[in-house]
GROMACS .gro file of C-alpha atoms in nm:
model
   93
    1MET     CA    1   0.486   2.446   2.256
    2GLY     CA    2   0.328   2.225   1.987
    3GLN     CA    3   0.345   1.852   1.968
    4VAL     CA    4   0.612   1.688   1.759
    5PRO     CA    5   0.453   1.489   1.475
    6GLU     CA    6   0.506   1.115   1.486
    7SER     CA    7   0.768   1.009   1.237
    8LYS     CA    8   0.648   0.767   0.972
    9LYS     CA    9   0.854   0.487   0.826
   10ILE     CA   10   0.704   0.397   0.488
   11LEU     CA   11   0.785   0.098   0.270
   12ILE     CA   12   0.670   0.074  -0.092
   13ILE     CA   13   0.679  -0.275  -0.242
   14GLY     CA   14   0.650  -0.295  -0.620
   15ASN     CA   15   0.786  -0.112  -0.921
   16GLY     CA   16   0.485  -0.059  -1.148
   17GLN     CA   17   0.276   0.249  -1.213
   18ILE     CA   18   0.110   0.266  -0.873
   19ALA     CA   19   0.446   0.234  -0.696
   20GLN     CA   20   0.598   0.498  -0.924
   21HIS     CA   21   0.310   0.739  -0.858
   22TRP     CA   22   0.337   0.693  -0.480
   23MET     CA   23   0.714   0.745  -0.488
   24HIS     CA   24   0.673   1.062  -0.694
   25TYR     CA   25   0.404   1.195  -0.458
   26LEU     CA   26   0.607   1.123  -0.144
   27ASN     CA   27   0.915   1.281  -0.301
   28LEU     CA   28   0.715   1.597  -0.379
   29LEU     CA   29   0.614   1.613  -0.012
   30HIS     CA   30   0.971   1.538   0.103
   31ILE     CA   31   0.848   1.231   0.289
   32PRO     CA   32   1.120   0.965   0.313
   33PHE     CA   33   1.041   0.606   0.222
   34THR     CA   34   1.208   0.275   0.145
   35HIS     CA   35   1.146   0.113  -0.193
   36TRP     CA   36   1.177  -0.259  -0.262
   37PHE     CA   37   1.076  -0.474  -0.556
   38ARG     CA   38   1.133  -0.833  -0.662
   39LYS     CA   39   1.434  -0.759  -0.884
   40SER     CA   40   1.600  -0.530  -0.628
   41LYS     CA   41   1.962  -0.598  -0.555
   42LYS     CA   42   1.896  -0.541  -0.185
   43ASP     CA   43   1.725  -0.778   0.058
   44LEU     CA   44   1.399  -0.685   0.227
   45LEU     CA   45   1.481  -0.714   0.594
   46PRO     CA   46   1.239  -0.695   0.887
   47ASP     CA   47   1.201  -0.343   1.016
   48SER     CA   48   0.943  -0.142   1.206
   49TYR     CA   49   0.760   0.024   0.919
   50THR     CA   50   0.451   0.225   1.008
   51GLU     CA   51   0.296   0.187   0.661
   52VAL     CA   52   0.358  -0.068   0.388
   53PHE     CA   53   0.217   0.002   0.040
   54LEU     CA   54   0.178  -0.326  -0.150
   55ALA     CA   55   0.185  -0.196  -0.507
   56VAL     CA   56   0.205  -0.540  -0.668
   57THR     CA   57  -0.029  -0.747  -0.883
   58ASP     CA   58  -0.340  -0.890  -0.720
   59LYS     CA   59  -0.210  -1.244  -0.739
   60ALA     CA   60   0.130  -1.146  -0.590
   61ILE     CA   61  -0.017  -0.999  -0.269
   62PRO     CA   62  -0.062  -1.333  -0.083
   63ASP     CA   63   0.287  -1.445  -0.191
   64VAL     CA   64   0.447  -1.124  -0.062
   65LEU     CA   65   0.264  -1.152   0.271
   66SER     CA   66   0.355  -1.518   0.316
   67THR     CA   67   0.720  -1.454   0.224
   68PHE     CA   68   0.743  -1.154   0.458
   69PRO     CA   69   0.486  -1.222   0.735
   70TRP     CA   70   0.643  -0.953   0.957
   71LEU     CA   71   0.488  -0.694   0.722
   72LEU     CA   72   0.154  -0.753   0.895
   73ASN     CA   73   0.299  -0.583   1.205
   74SER     CA   74   0.257  -0.259   1.006
   75ASN     CA   75  -0.041  -0.086   0.847
   76VAL     CA   76  -0.048  -0.276   0.517
   77ILE     CA   77  -0.226  -0.107   0.228
   78HIS     CA   78  -0.290  -0.284  -0.104
   79PHE     CA   79  -0.449  -0.153  -0.420
   80SER     CA   80  -0.647  -0.456  -0.536
   81GLY     CA   81  -1.013  -0.405  -0.611
   82ALA     CA   82  -1.078  -0.778  -0.633
   83ASN     CA   83  -0.928  -0.909  -0.310
   84TYR     CA   84  -1.004  -0.887   0.058
   85ILE     CA   85  -0.697  -0.973   0.262
   86ASP     CA   86  -0.737  -1.003   0.637
   87GLY     CA   87  -0.515  -0.764   0.831
   88THR     CA   88  -0.476  -0.520   0.541
   89LEU     CA   89  -0.652  -0.213   0.405
   90GLY     CA   90  -0.757  -0.216   0.039
   91LEU     CA   91  -0.756   0.113  -0.153
   92HIS     CA   92  -0.855   0.061  -0.513
   93PRO     CA   93  -0.769   0.367  -0.724
   0.00000   0.00000   0.00000
């Protein structure tokens, strides 16, 4: 009998083009995710996410991480080409 794949719990923060592309891609693959952005009507509550995609502006990344420090308990991925942020992985498109 094969192994059961580990279930991922993905959070996408942001609502711009990168966030929209990631949401489209994950939807095509039928991978569930949670989406939150600054103007959301829902609160961003601590949870045990496996991956967090920070699809926000370069200057917003430190603010998001200081507002929600529990995010660093996950694999945090940002898309800034100009910033190195300790505890995160940068993937510049």
